[in-house]
Coordinates of C-alpha atoms in Angstrom, one line a residue:
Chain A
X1 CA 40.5 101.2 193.9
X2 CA 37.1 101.0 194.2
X3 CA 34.1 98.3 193.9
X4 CA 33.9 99.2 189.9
X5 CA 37.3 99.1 189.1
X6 CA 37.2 96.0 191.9
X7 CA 34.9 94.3 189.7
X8 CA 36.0 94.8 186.4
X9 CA 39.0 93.3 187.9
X10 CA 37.0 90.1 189.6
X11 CA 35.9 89.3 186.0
X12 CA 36.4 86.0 184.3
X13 CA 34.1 83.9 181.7
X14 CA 31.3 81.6 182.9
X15 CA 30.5 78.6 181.4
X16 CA 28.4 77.2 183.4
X17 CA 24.8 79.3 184.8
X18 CA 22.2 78.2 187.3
X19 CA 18.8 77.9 185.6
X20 CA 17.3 81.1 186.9
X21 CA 16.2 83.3 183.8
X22 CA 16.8 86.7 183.5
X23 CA 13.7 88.3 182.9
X24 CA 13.3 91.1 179.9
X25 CA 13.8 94.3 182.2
X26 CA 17.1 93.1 183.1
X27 CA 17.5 92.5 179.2
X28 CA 16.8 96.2 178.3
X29 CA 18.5 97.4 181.5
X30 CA 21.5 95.4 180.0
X31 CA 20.9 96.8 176.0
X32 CA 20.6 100.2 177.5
X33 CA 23.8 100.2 179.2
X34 CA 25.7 98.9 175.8
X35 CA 23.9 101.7 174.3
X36 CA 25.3 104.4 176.2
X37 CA 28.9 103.4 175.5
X38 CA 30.5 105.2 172.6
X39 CA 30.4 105.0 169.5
X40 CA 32.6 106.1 166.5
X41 CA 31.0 109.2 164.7
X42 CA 27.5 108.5 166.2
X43 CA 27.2 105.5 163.7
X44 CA 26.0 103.3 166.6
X45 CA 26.2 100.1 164.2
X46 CA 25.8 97.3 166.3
X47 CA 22.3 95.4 166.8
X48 CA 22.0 92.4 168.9
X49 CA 19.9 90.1 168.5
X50 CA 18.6 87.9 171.8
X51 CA 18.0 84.1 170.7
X52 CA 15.5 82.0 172.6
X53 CA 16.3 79.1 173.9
X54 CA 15.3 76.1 171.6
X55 CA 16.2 75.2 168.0
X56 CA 17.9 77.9 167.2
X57 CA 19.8 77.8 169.9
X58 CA 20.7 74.7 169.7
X59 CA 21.5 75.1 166.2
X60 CA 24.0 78.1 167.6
X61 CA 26.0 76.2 169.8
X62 CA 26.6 73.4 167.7
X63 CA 27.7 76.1 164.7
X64 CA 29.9 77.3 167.5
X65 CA 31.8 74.1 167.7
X66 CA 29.4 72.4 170.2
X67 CA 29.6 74.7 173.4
X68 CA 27.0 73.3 175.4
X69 CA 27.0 76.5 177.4
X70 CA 25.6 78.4 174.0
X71 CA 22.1 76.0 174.5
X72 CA 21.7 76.3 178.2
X73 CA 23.1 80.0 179.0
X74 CA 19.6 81.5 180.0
X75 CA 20.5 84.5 177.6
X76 CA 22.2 84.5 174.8
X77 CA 22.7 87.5 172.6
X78 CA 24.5 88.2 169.2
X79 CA 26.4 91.3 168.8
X80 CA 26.1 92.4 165.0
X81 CA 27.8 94.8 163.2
X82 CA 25.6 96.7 161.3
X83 CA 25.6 99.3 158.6
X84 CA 22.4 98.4 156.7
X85 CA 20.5 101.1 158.8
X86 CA 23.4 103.2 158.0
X87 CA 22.3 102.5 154.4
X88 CA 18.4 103.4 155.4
X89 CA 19.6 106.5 156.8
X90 CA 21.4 107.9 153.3
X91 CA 17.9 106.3 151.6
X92 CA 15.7 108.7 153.6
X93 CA 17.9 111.3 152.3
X94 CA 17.9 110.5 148.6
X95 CA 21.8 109.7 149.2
X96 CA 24.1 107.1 147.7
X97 CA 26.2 105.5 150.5
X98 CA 29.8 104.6 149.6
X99 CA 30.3 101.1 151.2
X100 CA 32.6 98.4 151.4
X101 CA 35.0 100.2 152.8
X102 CA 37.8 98.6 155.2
X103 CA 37.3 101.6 157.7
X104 CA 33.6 101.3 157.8
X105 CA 33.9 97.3 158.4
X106 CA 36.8 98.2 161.7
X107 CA 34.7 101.1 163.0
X108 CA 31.1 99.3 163.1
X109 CA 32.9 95.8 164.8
X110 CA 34.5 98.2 167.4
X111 CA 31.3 99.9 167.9
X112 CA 30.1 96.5 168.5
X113 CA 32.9 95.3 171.3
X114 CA 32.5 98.7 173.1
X115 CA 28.8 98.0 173.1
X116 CA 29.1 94.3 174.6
X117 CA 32.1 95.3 177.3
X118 CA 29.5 97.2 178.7
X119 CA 26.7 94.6 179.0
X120 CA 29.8 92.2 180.1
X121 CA 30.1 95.0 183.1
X122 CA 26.8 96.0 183.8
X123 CA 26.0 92.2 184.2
X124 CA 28.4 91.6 186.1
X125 CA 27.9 94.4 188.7
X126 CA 24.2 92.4 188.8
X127 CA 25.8 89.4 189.8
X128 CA 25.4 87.6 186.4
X129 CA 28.4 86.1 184.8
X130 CA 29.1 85.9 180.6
X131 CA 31.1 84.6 178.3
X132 CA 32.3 85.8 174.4
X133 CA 31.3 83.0 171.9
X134 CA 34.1 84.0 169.0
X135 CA 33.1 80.4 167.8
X136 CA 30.0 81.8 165.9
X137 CA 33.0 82.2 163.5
X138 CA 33.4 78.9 162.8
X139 CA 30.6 78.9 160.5
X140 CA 29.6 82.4 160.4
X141 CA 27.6 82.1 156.8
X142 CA 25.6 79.3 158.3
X143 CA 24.8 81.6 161.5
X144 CA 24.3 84.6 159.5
X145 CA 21.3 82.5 157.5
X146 CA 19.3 81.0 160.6
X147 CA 19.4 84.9 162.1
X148 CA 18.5 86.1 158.5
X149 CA 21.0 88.7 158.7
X150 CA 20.8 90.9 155.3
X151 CA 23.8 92.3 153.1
X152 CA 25.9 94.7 155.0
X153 CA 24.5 92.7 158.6
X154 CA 27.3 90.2 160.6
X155 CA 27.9 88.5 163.6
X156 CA 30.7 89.7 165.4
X157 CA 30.3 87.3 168.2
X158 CA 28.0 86.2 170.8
X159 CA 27.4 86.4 174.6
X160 CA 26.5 84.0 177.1
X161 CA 25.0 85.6 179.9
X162 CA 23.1 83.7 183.1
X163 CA 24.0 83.3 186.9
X164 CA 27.3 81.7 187.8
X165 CA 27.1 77.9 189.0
X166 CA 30.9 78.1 189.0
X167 CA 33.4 80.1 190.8
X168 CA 36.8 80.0 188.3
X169 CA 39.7 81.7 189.2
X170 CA 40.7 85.2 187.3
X171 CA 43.2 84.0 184.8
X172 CA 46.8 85.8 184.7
X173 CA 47.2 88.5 182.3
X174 CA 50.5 89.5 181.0
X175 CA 52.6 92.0 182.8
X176 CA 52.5 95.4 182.4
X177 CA 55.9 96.2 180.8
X178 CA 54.5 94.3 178.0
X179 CA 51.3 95.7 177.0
X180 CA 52.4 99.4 178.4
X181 CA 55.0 101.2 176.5
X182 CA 55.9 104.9 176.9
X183 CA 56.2 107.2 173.7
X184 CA 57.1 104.2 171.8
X185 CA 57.0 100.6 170.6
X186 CA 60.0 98.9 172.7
X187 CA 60.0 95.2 173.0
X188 CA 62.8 94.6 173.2
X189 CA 62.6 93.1 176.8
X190 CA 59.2 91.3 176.6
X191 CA 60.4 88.1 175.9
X192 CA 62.4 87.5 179.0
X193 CA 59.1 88.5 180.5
X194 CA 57.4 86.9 178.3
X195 CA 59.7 83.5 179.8
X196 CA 58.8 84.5 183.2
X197 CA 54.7 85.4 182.7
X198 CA 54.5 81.4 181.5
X199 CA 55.5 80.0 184.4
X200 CA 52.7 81.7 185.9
X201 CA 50.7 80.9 183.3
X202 CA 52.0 77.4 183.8
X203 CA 51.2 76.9 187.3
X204 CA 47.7 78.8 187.0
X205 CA 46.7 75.7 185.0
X206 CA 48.4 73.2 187.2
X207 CA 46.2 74.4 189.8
X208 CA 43.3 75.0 187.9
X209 CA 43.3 71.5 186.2
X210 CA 44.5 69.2 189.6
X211 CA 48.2 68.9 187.2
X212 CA 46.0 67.4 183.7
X213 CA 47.3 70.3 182.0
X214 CA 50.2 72.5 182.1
X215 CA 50.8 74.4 179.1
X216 CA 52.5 78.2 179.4
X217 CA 51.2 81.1 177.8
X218 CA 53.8 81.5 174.5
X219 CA 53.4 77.3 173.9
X220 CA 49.6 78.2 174.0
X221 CA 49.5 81.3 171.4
X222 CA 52.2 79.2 169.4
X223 CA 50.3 75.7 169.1
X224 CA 46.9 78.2 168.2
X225 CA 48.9 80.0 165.3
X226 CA 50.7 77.4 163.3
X227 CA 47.0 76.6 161.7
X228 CA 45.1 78.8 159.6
X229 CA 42.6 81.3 161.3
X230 CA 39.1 80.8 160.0
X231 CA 40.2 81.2 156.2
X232 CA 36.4 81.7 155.2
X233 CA 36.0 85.0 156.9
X234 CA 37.2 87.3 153.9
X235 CA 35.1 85.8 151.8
X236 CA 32.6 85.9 153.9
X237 CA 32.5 89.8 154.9
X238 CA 33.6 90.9 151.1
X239 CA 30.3 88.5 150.1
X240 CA 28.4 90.9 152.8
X241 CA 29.4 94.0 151.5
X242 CA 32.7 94.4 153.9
X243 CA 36.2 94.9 153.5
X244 CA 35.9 95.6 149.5
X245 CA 38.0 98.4 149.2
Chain E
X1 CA 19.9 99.8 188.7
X2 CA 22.8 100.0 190.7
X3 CA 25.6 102.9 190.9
X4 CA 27.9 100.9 187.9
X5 CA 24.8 101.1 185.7
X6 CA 24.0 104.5 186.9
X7 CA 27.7 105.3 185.8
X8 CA 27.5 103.3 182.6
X9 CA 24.7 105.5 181.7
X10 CA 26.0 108.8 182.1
X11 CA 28.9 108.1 179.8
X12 CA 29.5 111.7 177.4
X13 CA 33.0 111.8 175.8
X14 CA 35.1 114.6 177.8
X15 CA 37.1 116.9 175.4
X16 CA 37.9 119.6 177.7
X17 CA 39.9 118.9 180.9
X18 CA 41.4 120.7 183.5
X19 CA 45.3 120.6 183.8
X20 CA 45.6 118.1 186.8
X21 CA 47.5 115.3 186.0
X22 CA 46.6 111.7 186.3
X23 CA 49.5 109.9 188.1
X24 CA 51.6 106.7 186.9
X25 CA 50.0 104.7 189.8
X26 CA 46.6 105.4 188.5
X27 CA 47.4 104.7 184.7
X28 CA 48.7 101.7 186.0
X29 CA 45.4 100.9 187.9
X30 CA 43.5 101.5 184.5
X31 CA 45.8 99.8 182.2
X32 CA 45.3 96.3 185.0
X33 CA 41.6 97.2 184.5
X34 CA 41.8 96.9 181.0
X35 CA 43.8 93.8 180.7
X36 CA 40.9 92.0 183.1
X37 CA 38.8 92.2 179.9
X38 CA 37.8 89.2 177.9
X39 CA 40.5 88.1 175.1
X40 CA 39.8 86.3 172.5
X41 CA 41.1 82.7 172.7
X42 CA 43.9 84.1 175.2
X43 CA 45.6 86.1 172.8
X44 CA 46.1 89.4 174.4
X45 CA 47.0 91.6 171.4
X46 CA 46.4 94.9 172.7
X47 CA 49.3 97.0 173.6
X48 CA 49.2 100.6 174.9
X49 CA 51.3 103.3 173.9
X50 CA 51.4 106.0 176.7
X51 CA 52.1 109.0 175.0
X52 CA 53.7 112.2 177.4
X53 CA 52.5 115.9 176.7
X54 CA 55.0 117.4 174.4
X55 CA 56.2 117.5 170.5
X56 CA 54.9 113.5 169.8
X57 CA 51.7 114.7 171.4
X58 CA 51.3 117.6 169.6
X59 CA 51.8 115.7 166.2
X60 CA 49.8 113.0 167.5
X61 CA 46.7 116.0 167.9
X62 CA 47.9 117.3 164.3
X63 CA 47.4 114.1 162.6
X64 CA 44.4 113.3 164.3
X65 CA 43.1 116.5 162.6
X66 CA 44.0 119.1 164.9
X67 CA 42.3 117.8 167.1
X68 CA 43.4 120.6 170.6
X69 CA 42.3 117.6 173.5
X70 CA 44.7 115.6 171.8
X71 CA 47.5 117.7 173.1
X72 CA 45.9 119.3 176.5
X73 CA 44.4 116.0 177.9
X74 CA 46.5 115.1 180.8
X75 CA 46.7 111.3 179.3
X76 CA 46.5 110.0 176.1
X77 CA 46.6 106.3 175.4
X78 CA 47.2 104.8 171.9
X79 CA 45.3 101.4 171.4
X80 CA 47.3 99.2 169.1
X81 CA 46.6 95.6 168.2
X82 CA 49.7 93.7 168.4
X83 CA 50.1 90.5 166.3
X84 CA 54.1 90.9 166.7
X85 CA 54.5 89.6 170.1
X86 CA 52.4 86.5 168.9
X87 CA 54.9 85.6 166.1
X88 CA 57.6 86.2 169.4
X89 CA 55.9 83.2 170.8
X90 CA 56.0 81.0 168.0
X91 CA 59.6 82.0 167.7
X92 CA 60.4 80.7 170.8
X93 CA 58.7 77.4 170.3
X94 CA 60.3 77.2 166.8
X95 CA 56.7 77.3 165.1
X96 CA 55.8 79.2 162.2
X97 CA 53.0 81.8 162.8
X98 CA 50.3 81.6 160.0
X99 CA 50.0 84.9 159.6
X100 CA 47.6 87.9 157.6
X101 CA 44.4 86.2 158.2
X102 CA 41.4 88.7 158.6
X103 CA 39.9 86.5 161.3
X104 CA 43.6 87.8 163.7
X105 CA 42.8 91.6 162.8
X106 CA 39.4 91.0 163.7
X107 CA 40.2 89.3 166.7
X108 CA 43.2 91.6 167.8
X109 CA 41.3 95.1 166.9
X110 CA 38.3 93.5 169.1
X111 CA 40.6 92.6 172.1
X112 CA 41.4 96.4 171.6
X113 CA 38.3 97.7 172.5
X114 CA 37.4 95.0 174.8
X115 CA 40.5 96.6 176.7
X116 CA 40.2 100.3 176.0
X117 CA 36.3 100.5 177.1
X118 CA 37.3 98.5 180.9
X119 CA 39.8 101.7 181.3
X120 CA 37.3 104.1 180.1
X121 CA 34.4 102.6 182.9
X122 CA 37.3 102.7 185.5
X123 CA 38.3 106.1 184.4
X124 CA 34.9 107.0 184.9
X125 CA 34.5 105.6 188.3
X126 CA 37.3 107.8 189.4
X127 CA 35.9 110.6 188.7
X128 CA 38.2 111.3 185.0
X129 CA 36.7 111.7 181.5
X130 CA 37.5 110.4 178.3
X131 CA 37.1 110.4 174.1
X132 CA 38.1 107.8 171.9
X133 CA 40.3 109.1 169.2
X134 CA 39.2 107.5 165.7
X135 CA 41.1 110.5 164.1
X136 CA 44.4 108.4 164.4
X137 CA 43.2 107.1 161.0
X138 CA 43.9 110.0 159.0
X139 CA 47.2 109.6 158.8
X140 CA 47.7 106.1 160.1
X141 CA 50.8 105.4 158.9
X142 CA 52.1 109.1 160.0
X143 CA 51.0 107.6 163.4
X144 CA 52.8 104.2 163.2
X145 CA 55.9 106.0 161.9
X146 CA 55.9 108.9 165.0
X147 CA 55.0 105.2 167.4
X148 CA 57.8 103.1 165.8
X149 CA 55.0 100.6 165.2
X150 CA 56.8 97.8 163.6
X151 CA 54.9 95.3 161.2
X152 CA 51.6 92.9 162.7
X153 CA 51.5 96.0 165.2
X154 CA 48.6 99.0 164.2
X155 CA 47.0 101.8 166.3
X156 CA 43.4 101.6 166.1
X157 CA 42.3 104.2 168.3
X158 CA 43.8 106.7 170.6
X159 CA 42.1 107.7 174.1
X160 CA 41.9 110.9 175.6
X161 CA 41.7 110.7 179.5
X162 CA 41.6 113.8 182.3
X163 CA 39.5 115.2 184.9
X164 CA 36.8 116.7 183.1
X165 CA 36.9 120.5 182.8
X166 CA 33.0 120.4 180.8
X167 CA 29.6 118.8 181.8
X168 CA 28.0 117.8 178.3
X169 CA 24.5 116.0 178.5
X170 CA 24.4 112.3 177.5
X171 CA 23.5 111.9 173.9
X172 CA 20.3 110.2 172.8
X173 CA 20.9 107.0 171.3
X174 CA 18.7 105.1 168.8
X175 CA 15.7 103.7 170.5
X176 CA 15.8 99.6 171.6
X177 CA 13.2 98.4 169.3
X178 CA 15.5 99.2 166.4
X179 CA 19.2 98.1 168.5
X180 CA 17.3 94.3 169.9
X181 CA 15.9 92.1 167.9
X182 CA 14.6 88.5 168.6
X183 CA 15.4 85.6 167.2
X184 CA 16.3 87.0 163.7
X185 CA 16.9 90.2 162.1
X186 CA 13.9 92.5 161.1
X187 CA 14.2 95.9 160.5
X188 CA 10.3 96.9 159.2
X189 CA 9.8 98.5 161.3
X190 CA 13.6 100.3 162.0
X191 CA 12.4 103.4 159.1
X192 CA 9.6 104.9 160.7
X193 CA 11.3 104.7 164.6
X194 CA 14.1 106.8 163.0
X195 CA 12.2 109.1 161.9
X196 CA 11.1 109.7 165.4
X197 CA 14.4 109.5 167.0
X198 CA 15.8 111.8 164.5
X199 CA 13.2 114.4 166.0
X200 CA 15.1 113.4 169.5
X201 CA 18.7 114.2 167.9
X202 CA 17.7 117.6 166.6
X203 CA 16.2 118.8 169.8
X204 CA 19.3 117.7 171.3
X205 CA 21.6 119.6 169.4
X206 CA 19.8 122.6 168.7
X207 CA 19.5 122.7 173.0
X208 CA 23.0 121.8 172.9
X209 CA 23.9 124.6 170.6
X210 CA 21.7 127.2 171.5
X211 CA 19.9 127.0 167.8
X212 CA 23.0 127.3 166.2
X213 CA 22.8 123.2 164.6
X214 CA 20.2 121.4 164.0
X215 CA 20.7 118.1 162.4
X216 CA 18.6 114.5 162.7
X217 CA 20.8 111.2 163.3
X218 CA 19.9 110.0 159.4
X219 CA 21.3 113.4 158.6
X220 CA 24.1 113.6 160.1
X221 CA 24.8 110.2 159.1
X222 CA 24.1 110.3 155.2
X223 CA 26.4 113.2 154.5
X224 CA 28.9 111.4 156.3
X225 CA 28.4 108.5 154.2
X226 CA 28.4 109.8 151.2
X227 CA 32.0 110.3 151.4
X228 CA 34.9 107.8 151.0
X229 CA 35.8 105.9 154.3
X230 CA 39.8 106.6 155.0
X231 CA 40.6 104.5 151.8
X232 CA 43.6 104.3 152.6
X233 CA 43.0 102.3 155.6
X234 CA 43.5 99.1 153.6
X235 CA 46.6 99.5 151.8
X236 CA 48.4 100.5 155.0
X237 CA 46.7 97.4 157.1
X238 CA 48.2 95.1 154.4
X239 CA 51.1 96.5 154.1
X240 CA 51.8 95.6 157.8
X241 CA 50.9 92.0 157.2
X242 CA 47.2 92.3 158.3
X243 CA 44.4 91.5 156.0
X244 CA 46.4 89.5 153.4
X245 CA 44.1 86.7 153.2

């Protein structure tokens, strides 16, 4: 061990940040780091986009399903996947890109997360906190309008970023046997772990709640994935220029 | 700037290592490292496939394109998103997983890289090297066959880890103005700072390879693009029950 590996392992989302800005070096110092993480083929296709606080803010976090946090985090920043520079590029070379491709859509998002995991780290290691905002989803169209995002542009998700003024507990993760397998796919035994890992799960938010909830990791990831999962998003992408082919 | 940025920074993907091995305690460090990431609504869908030196390896390096690091480094990690040990869950609470959205591949393949990049900073911090292996997806379903991947379960990436045995400079990436936007997504001025930075890339490789390339970022990126994107990546992605609706 040692005080990075220490501190990726001290991470958990924040929610709730002091008022204290962070000022635009930190930003760059931040962008920078996301930067230098890699990136598939060199197509370095993600572009964030940092949103004021203010209307459009505010406008954010209610698209996000009203999280407060997405208003008053004193950064917020949206992580785009991005191949419209990509088409730029074969432009300034008299070249026809083939888009639409399913490959193209995977590689740029990853590009993206890789990107953000770093800024999650490096702001970390500055004693900020953050949390992923998946819920731009919810209404991804509508949030890809008020950031004027072009064809072949989307939001992957956002990041709240600010100084803790909480102090949550790291949340249990599932035991190693069942996300580490040697040579080949063998479940076979993860669901008596599986058993097992919710009672942890269980009692994490016993504690965590003072007993108002007590719900165990499998009841969790069952009651999430009887519904639908944001239906709109093929549309959506294939409307942008993604996932056609 | 403190020594997790500074580390951040100097990322280079590591193809060359030398033959010491990394040990079962500290691909068990990396692998907790990775799971401390951020998951998207709790699911945890990554699971790793460690794969040992040997005939599987070798194939693995084959598929990938014959791709030598693929069988020399002293680690490889496969990177799949795992959808099957959600529908588990639901099985045990006698629900029925709503399943083949695009929204869970998104989700899943994000959680993914979320996971993979903690163990690559870690890797880092102790001293090892690493490359992501996109490659997989030339012969995807060759890789899922050689995995036993069963169905909601795909490798995205592979990850070659080792102590590094080559010092490669840090590649110049795009510069911020065209990577941070505020507020809302302009790109005027994106054409004429890529001209520039192309500049950058040449002088980068032709250093790099004592004259022998020379070849700008929009270069290098248009004649890639050109090309079809692993077509086949959505036809073997539905037939595994992901992208379906």
């Amino acid at each position: 061990m040692n005080p990075t590996i220490e501190l990726l392992n001290a991470h958990r989302s924040i929610r709730k940040f002091t008022s204290e800005p962070v000022d635009q070096a930190t930003v760059e110092t931040l962008i920078k780091a996301g930067q230098a993480a890699a990136t598939s083929s060199f197509i370095q296709a993600c572009t964030v986009i940092q949103v004021s606080q203010g209307e459009k803010r505010n406008a954010l976090a209610e698209m996000a399903g009203n999280q407060a946090y997405v208003a008053e985090a004193p950064l917020f920043l949206v992580f785009c996947a991005d191949m419209k520079r990509h088409q730029l590029a074969c432009s300034m070379h008299e070249a026809e890109m083939q888009s639409g491709y399913t490959e193209q859509f995977l590689t740029a998002s990853l590009d993206c997360a890789l990107f953000a995991q770093n800024i999650t780290v490096a702001a970390e290691s500055l004693g900020l906190g953050s949390v992923y905002i998946g819920g731009l989803r919810n209404r991804i169209a509508d949030v890809a309008e008020l950031l004027e995002l072009p064809e072949l542009v989307y939001p992957v998700f956002g990041l709240c970023l600010g100084k803790p003024d909480q102090n949550p507990e790291v949340k249990p993760r599932l035991p190693l046997s069942v996300v580490l397998k040697q040579d080949r796919y063998d479940d076979s035994q993860d669901e008596a772990v599986i058993r097992d890992y919710d009672e942890t799960v269980r009692e994490y938010y016993r504690t965590r709640t003072g007993g108002n909830k007590e719900m165990s990791w499998s009841e969790q990831i069952s009651g999430m994935l009887v519904k639908e999962a944001r239906p709109h998003m093929l549309p959506f992408l294939q409307s942008r220029g993604f996932i056609k082919r």
